[in-house]
CSV table of C-alpha atoms in Angstrom, one decimal:
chain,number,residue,atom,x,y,z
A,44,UNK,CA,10.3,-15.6,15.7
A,45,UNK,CA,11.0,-13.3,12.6
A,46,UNK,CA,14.1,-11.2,12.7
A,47,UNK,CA,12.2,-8.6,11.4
A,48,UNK,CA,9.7,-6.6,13.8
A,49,UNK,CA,8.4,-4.0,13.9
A,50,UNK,CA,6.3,-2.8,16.9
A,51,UNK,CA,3.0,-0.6,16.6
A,52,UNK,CA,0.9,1.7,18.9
A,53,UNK,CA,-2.4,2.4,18.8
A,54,UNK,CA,-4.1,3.8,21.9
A,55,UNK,CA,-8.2,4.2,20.9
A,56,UNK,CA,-10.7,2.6,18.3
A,57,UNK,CA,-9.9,4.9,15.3
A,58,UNK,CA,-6.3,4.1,16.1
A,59,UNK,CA,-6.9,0.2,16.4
A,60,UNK,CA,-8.7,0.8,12.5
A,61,UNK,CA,-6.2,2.7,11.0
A,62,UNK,CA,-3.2,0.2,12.5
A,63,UNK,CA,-5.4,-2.8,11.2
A,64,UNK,CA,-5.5,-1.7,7.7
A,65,UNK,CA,-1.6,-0.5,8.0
A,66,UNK,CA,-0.4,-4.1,9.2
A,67,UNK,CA,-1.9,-5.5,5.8
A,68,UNK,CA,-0.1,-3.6,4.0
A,69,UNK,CA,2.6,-4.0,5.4
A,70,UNK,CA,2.8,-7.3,5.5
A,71,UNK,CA,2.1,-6.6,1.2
A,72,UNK,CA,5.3,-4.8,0.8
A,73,UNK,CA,7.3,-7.4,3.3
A,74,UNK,CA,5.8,-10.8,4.5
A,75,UNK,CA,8.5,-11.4,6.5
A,76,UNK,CA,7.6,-8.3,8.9
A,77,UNK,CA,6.0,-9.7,12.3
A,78,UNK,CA,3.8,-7.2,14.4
A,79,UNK,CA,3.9,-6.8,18.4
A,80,UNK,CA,2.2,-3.5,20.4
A,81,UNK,CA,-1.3,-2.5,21.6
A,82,UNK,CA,-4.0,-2.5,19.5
A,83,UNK,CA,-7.9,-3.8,19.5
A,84,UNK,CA,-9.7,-6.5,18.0
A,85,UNK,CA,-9.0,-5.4,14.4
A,86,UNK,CA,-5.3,-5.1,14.7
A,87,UNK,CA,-5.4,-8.5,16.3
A,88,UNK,CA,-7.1,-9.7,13.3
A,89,UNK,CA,-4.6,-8.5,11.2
A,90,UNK,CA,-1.9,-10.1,13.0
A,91,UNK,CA,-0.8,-8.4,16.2
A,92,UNK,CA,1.1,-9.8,18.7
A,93,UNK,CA,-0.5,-7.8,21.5
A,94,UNK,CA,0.9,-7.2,24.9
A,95,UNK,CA,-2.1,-4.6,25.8
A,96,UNK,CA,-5.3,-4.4,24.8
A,97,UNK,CA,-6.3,-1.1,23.7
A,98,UNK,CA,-9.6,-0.7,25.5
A,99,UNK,CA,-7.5,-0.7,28.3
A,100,UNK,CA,-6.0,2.9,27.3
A,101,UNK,CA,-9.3,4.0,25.9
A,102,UNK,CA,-9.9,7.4,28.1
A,103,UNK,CA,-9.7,11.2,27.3
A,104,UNK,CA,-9.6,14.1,29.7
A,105,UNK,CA,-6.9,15.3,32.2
A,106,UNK,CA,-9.1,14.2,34.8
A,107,UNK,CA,-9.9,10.7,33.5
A,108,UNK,CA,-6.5,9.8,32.5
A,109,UNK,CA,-5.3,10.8,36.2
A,110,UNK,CA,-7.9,8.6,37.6
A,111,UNK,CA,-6.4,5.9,35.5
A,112,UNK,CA,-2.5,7.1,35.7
A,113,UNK,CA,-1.6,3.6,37.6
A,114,UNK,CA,-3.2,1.5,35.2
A,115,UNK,CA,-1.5,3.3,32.2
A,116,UNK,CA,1.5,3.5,33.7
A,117,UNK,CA,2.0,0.0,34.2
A,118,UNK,CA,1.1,-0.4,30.2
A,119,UNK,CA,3.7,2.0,29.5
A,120,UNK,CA,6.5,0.6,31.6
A,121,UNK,CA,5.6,-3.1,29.9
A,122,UNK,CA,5.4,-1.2,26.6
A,123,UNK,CA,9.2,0.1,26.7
A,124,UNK,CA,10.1,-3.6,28.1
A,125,UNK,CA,8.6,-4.9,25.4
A,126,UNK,CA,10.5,-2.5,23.1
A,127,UNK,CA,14.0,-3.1,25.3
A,128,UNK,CA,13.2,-7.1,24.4
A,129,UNK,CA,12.2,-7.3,20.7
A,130,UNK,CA,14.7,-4.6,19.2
A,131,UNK,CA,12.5,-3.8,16.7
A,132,UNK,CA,13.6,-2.5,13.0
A,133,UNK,CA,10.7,-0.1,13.3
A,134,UNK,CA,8.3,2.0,16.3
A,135,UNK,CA,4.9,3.1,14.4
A,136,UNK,CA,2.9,5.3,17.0
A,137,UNK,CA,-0.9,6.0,15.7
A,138,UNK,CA,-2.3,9.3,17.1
A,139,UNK,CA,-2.9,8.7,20.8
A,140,UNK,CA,-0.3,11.8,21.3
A,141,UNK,CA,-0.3,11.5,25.7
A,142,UNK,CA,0.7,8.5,25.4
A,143,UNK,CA,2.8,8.1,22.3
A,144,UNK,CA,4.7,11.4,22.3
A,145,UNK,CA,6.5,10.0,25.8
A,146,UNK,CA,6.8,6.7,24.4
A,147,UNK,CA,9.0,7.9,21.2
A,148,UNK,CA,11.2,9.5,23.8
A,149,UNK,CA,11.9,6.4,25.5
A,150,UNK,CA,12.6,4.9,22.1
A,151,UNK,CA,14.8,7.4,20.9
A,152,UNK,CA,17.4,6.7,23.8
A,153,UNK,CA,17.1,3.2,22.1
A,154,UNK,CA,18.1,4.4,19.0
A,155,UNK,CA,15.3,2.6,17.1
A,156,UNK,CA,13.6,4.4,14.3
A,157,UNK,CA,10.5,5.9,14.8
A,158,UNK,CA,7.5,6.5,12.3
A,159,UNK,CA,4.3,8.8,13.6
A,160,UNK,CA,1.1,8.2,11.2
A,161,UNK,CA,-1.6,10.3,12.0
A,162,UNK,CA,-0.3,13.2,13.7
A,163,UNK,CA,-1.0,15.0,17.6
A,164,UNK,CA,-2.9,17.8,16.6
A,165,UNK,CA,-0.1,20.6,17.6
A,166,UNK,CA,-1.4,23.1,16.0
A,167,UNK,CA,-4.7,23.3,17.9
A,168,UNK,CA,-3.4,22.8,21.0
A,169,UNK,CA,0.2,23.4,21.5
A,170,UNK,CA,2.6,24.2,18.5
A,171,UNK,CA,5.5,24.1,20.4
A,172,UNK,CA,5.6,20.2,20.2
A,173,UNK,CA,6.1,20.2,16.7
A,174,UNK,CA,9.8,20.8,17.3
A,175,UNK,CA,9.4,17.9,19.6
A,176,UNK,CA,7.9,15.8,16.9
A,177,UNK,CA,10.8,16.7,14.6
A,178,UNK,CA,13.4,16.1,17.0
A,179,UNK,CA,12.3,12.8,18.3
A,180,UNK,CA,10.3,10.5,14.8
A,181,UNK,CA,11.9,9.8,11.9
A,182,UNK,CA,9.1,9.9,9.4
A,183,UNK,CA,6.2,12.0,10.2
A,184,UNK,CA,2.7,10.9,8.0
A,185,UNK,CA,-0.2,12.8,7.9
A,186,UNK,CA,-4.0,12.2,6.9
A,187,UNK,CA,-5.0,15.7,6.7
A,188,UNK,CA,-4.7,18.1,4.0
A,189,UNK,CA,-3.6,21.3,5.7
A,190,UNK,CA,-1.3,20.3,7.9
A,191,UNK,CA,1.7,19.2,5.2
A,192,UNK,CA,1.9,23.1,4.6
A,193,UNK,CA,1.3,23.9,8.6
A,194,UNK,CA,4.4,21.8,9.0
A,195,UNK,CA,6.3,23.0,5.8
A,196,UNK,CA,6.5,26.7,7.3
A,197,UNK,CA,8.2,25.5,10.3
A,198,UNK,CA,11.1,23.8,8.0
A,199,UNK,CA,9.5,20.4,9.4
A,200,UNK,CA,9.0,17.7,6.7
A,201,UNK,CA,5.5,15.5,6.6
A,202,UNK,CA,4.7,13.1,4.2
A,203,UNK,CA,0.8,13.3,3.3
A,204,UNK,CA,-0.6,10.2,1.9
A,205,UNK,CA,-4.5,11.2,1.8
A,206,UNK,CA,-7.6,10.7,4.6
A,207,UNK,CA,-8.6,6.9,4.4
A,208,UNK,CA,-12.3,8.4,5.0
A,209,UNK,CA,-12.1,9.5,1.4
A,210,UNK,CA,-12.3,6.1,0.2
A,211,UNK,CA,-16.7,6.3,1.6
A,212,UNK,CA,-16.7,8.6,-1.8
A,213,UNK,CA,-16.5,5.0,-4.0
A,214,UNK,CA,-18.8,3.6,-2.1
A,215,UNK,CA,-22.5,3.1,-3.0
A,216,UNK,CA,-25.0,2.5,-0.3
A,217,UNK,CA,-28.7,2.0,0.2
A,218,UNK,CA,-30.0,4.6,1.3
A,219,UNK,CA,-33.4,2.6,3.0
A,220,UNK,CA,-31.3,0.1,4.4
A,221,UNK,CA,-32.7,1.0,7.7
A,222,UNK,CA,-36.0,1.3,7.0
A,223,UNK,CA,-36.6,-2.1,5.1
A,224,UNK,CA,-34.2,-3.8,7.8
A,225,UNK,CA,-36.5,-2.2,10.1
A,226,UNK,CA,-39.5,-1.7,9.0
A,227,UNK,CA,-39.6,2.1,9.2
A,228,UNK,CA,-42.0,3.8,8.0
A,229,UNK,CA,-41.5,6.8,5.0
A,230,UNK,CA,-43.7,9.3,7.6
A,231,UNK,CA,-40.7,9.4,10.4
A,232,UNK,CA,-37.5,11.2,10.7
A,233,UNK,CA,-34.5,8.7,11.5
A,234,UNK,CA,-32.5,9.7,14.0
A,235,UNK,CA,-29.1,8.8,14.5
A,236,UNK,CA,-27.5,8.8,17.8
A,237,UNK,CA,-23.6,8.6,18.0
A,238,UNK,CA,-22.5,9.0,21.7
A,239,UNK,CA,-19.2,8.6,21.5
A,240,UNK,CA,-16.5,5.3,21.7
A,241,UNK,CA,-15.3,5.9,25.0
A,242,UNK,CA,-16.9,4.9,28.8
A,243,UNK,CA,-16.2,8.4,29.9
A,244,UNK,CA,-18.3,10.0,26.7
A,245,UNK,CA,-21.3,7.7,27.2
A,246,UNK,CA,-21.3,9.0,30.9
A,247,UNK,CA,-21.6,12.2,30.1
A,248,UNK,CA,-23.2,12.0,26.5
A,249,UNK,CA,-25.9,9.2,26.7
A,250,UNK,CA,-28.1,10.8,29.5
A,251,UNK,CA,-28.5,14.6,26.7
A,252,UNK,CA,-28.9,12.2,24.2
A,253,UNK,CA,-32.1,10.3,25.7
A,254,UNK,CA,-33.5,14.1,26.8
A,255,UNK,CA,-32.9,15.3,23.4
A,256,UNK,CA,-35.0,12.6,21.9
A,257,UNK,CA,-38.0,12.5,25.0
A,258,UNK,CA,-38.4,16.2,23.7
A,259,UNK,CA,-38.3,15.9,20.0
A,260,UNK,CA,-41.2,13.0,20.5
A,261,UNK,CA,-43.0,15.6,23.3
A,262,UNK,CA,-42.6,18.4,21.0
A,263,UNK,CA,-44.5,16.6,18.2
A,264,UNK,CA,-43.2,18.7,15.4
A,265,UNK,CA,-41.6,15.3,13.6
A,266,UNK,CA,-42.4,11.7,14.2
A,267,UNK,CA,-39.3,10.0,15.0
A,268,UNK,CA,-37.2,6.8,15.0
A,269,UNK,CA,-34.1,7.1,17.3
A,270,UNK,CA,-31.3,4.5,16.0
A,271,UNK,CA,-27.8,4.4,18.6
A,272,UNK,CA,-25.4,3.8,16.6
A,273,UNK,CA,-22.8,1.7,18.7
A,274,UNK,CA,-19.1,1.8,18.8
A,275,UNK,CA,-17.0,-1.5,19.2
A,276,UNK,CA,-15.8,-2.0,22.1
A,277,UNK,CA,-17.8,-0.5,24.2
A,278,UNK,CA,-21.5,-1.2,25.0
A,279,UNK,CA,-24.4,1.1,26.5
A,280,UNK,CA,-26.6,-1.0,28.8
A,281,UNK,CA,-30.5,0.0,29.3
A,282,UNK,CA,-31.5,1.5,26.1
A,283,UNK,CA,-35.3,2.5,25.8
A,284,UNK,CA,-37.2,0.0,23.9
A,285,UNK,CA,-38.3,2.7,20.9
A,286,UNK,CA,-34.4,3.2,20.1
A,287,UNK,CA,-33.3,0.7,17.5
A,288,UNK,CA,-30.0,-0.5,18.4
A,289,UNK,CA,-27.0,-0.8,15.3
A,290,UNK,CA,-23.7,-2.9,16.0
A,291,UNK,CA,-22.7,-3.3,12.8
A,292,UNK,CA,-23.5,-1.6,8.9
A,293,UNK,CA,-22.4,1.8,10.8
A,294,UNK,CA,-21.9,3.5,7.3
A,295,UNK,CA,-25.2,1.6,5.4
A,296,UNK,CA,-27.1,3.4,8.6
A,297,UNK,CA,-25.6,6.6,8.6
A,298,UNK,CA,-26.4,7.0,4.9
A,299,UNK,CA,-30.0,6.6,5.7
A,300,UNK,CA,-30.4,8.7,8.9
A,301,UNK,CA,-32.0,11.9,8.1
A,302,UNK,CA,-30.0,13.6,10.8
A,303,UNK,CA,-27.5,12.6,13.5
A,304,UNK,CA,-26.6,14.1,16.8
A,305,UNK,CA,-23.0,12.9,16.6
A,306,UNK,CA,-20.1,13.0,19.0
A,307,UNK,CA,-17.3,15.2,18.3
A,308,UNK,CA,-14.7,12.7,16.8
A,309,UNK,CA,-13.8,10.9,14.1
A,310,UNK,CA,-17.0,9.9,13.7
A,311,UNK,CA,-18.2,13.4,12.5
A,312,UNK,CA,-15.8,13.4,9.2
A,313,UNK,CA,-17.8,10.0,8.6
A,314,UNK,CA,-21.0,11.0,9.0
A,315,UNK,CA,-20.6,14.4,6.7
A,316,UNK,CA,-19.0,12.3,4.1
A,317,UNK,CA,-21.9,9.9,4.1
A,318,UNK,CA,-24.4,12.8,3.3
A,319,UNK,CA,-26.1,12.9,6.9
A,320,UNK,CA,-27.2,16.1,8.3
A,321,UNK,CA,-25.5,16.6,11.9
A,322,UNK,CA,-25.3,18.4,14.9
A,323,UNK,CA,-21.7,18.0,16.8
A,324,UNK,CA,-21.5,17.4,20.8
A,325,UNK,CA,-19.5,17.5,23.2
A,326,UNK,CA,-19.1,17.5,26.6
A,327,UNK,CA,-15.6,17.2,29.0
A,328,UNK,CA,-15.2,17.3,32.8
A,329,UNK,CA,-15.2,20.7,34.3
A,330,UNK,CA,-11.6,21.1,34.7
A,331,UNK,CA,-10.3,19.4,31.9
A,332,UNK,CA,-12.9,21.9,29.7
A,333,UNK,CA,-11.5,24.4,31.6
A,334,UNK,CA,-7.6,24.2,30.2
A,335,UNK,CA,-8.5,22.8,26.9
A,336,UNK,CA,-10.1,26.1,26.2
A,337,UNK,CA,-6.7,27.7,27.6
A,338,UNK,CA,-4.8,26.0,25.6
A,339,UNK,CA,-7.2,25.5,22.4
A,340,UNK,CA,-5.0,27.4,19.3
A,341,UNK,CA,-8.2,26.7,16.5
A,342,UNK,CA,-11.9,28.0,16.7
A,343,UNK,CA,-13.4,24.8,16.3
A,344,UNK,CA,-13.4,21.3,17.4
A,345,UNK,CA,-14.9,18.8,14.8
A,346,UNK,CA,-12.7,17.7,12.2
A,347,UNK,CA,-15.3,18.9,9.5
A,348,UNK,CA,-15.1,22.2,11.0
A,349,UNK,CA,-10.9,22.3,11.1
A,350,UNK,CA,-10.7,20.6,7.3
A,351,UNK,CA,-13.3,23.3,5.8
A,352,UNK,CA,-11.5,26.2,7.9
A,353,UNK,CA,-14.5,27.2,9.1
A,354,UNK,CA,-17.9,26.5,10.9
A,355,UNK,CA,-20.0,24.2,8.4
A,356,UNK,CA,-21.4,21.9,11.3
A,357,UNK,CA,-23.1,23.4,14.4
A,358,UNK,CA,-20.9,22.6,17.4
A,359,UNK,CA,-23.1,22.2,21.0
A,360,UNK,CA,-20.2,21.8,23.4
A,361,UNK,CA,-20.2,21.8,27.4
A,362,UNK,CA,-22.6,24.0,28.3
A,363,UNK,CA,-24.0,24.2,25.0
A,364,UNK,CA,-24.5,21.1,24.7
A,365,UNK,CA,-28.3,21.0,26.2
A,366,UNK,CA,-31.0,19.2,24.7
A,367,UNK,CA,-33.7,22.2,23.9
A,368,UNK,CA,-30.3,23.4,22.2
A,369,UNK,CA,-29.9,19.9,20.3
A,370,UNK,CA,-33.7,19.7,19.2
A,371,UNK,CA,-33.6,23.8,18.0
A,372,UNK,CA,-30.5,22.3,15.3
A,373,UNK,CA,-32.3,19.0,14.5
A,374,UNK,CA,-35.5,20.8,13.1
A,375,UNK,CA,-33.5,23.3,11.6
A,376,UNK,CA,-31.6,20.3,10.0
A,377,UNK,CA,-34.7,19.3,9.0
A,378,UNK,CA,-36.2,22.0,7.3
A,379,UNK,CA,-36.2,22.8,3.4
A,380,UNK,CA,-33.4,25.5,4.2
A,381,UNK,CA,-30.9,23.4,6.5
A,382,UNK,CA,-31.0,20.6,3.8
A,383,UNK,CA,-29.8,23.3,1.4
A,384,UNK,CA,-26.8,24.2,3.8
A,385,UNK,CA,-25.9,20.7,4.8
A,386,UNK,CA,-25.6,20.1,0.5
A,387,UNK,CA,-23.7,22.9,0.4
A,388,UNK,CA,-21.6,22.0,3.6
A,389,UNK,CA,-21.1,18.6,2.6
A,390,UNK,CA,-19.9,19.7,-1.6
A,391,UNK,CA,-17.4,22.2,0.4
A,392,UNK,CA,-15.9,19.4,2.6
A,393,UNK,CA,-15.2,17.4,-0.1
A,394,UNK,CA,-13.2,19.6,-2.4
A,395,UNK,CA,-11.1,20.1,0.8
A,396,UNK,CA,-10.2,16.9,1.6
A,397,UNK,CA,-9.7,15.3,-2.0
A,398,UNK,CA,-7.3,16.6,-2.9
A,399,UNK,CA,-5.9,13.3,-4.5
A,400,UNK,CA,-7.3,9.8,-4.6
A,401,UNK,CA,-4.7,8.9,-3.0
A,402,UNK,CA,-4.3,4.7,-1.3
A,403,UNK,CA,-3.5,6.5,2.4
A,404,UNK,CA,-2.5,2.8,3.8
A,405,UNK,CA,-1.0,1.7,0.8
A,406,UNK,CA,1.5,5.1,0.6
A,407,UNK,CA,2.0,5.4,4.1
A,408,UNK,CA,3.0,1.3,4.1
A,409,UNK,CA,5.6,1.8,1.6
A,410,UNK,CA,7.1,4.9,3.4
A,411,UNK,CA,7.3,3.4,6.2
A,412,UNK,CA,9.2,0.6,4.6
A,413,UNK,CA,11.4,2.1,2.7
């Protein structure tokens, strides 16, 4: 076993991404760094030593995660163990703030160093922690643009190393991939359904979705070809025969949707930067909608929305979030006039977030390194 370790932290999908592509380059700047935490199948691949899995953490809502307390108890406990053991050089946490936030606690008393990379969102839902954030990590790295000045004017110091979305930019793809894999025809509107990563946002997502795209077909005012576009990790069981199922190419069939009903994630930053016309849903248990709207600080909830600083992507959550609702934006989407917008919408998203070409991994690797 290396002498050097360093133990990382991701909690969801995005997270198990971002920690996969941080591990190689890492492992760039110092081979002699081994890897131990929670991560997925990607940060596996990349070399974690894994004592959790992360679908096994993969739930959202105060409800949910108290249905599941036991379960991620347990994880945390062998988590700090696991800490107590190796005596790491290094904690990375990645987002996942419930659990991550009360972790770096635990490892301060340690007195092991502690790096954040993609920062809880504090100032939409509870500024407060930012103090918390200052007094307990080391290094603080951000993806998005706005919030290295949100920190700066409360004397806290974040290092921003660029969104790793950005990178889709320098990417070319084709944009009748779907059809000729498919064999589409020119005469219908694809589709794109993204549902959402987690068990507890297909349960209360999937079932809209399916009604949204029973009355587009019964309204008859566009021919249609649904296309799910599936997370990893997670798979929905009993789709209708007329949807076209995608496991893999996400961005190739994103580019040549003509509109997507996406859930609100980071799947929404993806989909705008690959051109695709969206509407943005959501929808949470009752209670849990209930004190996120008490606690909410910001006036949206997509990340498009909260980079542009203001409402560029219609947002249909809880309530909101019915399908005669979701068919009124797709046509809209559509139409001569809501191509326009989404041009304009989607030109206006990306002067905010490039604001450098930055190598987000490769910075944030080196910093952390140091």
């Amino acid at each position: 076993m290396s002498d050097k370790k360093i133990v990382i932290i991701a909690g969801e999908d995005s997270g198990d991404l971002h920690g996969a592509h941080l591990i190689k380059e890492m492992k760039k700047v110092d081979p002699d760094f081994s890897f131990y935490g929670i991560g997925g199948d990607k940060m596996i691949g990349a070399g974690l030593n894994h004592v959790e899995h992360v679908k096994n953490l993969n739930v959202i809502g105060i409800v949910e995660v108290l249905k599941h307390y036991p379960r991620i108890k347990k994880i945390f406990n062998k988590t700090v163990s696991l800490i107590k053991e190796l005596k790491p050089q290094q904690v990375v946490l990645i987002d996942y703030p419930g659990f991550n936030m009360r972790l770096a606690k635990e490892v301060k008393k340690l007195g092991i160093s502690i790096t954040y990379f993609i920062l809880p969102q504090v100032w939409a839902w509870n500024s407060k922690r930012s103090e918390q954030l200052k007094n307990l990590c080391d290094k603080l790295i951000s993806i998005i643009p706005f919030e290295k000045e949100w920190f700066k004017k409360r004397n806290i110091d974040v290092h921003f190393v660029g969104h790793p979305l950005i990178s889709i930019l320098d990417k070319n793809f084709e944009k009748n991939f779907l059809r000729q894999k498919y064999n589409i025809s020119q005469n219908k509107k694809i589709v794109a359904l993204l549902p959402g990563s987690r068990k507890s946002e297909i349960k209360k997502h999937w079932g809209i979705f399916l009604d949204t795209i029973k009355q587009l077909k019964e309204e008859g005012k566009h021919k249609i070809q649904p296309v799910l576009i599936q997370a990893p990790n997670i798979a929905i069981d009993g789709a209708p025969e007329n949807i076209i199922t995608v496991k893999e190419n996400h961005y190739e069939a994103l580019y040549s949707a003509d509109v997507a009903i996406v859930s609100s994630g980071t799947a929404t930053l993806e989909t705008a930067l690959l051109k695709c016309p969206m509407v943005v849903c959501y929808k949470l248990s009752s209670v849990t909608w209930f004190l996120a709207k008490k606690m909410a600080s910001v006036k949206h909830l997509s990340l498009v929305n909260l980079i542009v600083g203001k409402e560029v992507v219609t947002e249909l959550l809880q309530n909101n979030m019915k399908p005669k609702n979701i068919v009124k934006e797709i046509n809209y989407l559509l139409s001569d006039e809501g191509k326009r917008k989404w041009k304009q919408s989607h030109d206006l998203l990306v002067s905010s977030i490039d604001t450098t070409r930055k190598k987000p991994y490769q910075n944030a690797a080196k910093h952390i390194l140091q």
